[in-house]
PDB file of C-alpha atoms in Angstrom:
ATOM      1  CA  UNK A   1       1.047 -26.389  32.707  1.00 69.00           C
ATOM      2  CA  UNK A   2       2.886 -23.386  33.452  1.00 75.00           C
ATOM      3  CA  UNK A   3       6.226 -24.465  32.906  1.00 79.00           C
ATOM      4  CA  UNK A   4       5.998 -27.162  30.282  1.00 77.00           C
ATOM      5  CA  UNK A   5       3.262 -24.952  28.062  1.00 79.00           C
ATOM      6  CA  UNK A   6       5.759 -21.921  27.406  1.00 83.00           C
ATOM      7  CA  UNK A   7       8.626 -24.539  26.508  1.00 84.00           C
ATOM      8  CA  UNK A   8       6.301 -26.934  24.132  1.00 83.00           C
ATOM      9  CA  UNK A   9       5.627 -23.673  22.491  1.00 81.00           C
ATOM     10  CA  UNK A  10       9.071 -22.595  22.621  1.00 83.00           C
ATOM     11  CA  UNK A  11      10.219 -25.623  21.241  1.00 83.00           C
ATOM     12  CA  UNK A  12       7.920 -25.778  18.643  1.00 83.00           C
ATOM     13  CA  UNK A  13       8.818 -22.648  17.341  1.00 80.00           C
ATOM     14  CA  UNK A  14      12.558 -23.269  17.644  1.00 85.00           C
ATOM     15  CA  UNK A  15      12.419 -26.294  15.780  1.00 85.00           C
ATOM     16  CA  UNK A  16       9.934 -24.344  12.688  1.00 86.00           C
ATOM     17  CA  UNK A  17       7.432 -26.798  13.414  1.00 83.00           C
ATOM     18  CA  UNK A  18       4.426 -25.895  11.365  1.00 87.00           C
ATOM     19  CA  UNK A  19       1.575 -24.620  13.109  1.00 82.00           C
ATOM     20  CA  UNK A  20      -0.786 -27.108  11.691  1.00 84.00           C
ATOM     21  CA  UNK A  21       1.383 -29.874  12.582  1.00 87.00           C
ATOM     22  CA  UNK A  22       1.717 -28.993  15.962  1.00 84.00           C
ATOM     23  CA  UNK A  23      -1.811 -28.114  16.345  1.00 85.00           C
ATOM     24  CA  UNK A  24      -2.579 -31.672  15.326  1.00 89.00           C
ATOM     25  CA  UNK A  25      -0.263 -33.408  17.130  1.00 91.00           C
ATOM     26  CA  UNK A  26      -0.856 -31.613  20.732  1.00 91.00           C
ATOM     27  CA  UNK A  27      -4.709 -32.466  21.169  1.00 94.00           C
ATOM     28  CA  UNK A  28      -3.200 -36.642  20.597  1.00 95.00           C
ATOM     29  CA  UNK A  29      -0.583 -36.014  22.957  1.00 93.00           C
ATOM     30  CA  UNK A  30      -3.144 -34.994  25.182  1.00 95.00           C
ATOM     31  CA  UNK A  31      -5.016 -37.633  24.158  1.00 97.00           C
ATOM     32  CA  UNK A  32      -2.386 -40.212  25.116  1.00 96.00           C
ATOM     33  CA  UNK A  33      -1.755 -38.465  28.629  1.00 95.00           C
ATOM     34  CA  UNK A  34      -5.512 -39.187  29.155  1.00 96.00           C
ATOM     35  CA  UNK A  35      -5.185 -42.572  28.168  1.00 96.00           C
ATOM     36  CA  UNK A  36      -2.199 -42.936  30.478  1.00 95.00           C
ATOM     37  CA  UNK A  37      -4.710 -41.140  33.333  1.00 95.00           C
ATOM     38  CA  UNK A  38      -7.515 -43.299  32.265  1.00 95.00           C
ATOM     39  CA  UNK A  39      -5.784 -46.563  32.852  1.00 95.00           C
ATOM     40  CA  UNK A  40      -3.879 -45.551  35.140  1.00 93.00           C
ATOM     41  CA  UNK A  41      -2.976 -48.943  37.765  1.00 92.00           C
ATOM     42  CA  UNK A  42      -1.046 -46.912  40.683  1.00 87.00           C
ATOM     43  CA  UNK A  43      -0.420 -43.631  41.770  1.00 90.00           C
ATOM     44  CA  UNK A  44       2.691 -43.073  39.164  1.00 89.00           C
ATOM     45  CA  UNK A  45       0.858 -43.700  36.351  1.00 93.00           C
ATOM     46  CA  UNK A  46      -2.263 -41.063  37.034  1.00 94.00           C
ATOM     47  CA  UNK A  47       0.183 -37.879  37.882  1.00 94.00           C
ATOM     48  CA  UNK A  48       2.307 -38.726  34.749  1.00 94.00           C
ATOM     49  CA  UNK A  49      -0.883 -38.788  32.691  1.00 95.00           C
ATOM     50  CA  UNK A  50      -2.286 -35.320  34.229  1.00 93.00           C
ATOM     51  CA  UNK A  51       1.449 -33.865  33.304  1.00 92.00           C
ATOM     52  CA  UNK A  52       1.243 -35.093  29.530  1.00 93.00           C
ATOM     53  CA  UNK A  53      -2.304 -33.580  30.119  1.00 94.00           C
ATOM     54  CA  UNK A  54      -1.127 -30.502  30.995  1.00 92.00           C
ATOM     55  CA  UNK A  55       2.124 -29.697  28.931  1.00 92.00           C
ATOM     56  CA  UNK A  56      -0.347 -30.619  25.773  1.00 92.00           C
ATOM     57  CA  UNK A  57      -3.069 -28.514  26.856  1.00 93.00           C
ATOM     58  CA  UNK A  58      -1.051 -25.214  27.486  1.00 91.00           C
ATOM     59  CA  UNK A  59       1.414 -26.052  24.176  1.00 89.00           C
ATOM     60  CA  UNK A  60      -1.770 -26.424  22.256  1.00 90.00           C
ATOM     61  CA  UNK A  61      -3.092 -22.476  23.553  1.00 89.00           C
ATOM     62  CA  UNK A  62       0.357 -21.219  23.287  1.00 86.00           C
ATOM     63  CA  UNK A  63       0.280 -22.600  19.589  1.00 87.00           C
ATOM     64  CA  UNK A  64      -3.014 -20.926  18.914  1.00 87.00           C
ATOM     65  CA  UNK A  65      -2.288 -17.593  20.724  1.00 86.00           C
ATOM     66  CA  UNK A  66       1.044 -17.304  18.357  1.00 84.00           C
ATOM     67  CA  UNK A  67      -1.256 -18.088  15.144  1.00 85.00           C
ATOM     68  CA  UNK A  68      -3.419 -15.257  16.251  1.00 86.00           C
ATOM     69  CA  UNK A  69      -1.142 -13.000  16.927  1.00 85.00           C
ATOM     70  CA  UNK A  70       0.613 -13.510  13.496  1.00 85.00           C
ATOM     71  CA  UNK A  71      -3.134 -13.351  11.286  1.00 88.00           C
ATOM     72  CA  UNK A  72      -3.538  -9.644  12.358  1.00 89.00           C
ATOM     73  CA  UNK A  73      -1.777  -6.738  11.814  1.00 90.00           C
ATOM     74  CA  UNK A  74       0.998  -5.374  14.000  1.00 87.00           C
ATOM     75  CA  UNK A  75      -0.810  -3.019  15.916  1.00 88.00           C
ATOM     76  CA  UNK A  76      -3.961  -5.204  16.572  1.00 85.00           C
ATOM     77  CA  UNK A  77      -1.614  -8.133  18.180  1.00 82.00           C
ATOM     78  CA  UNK A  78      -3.013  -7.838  21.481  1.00 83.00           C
ATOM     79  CA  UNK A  79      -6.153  -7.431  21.157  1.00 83.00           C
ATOM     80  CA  UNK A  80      -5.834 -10.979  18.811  1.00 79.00           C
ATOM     81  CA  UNK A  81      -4.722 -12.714  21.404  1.00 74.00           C
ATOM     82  CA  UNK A  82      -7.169 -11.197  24.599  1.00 74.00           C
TER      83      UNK A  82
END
């Protein structure tokens, strides 16, 4: 989560994803990782599923914090995002 959220975000923003695209596509990747997690057989497939868990769930607030920060003015950035 704390390496893998800053570079989703990163990524996402590098790439000029749209934040409504990524903000639907990060809750079913972390949808998938729980589905991974969820049905998981041996001890590979449950940490794999927490990862895709965790990268999904910290891209996702990283998304949200940068669409925040960008509805308010310049000076109020962050206190949007507190």
């Amino acid at each position: 989560m704390a390496v893998g959220g800053p570079l989703v975000t990163a990524l996402l923003r590098h790439r000029k994803v749209p934040h409504k695209r990524g903000l639907a596509w990060l809750p079913a990747l972390f949808l998938g990782g729980s589905l991974i997690a969820a049905t998981a057989q041996g001890y590979t497939a449950m940490p794999l599923g927490r990862i895709i868990q965790g990268v999904a769930s910290a891209g996702y607030l990283g998304v949200a914090l940068t669409i925040c920060a960008e509805l308010v003015a310049p000076d109020r950035r962050v206190r949007a995002s507190s």
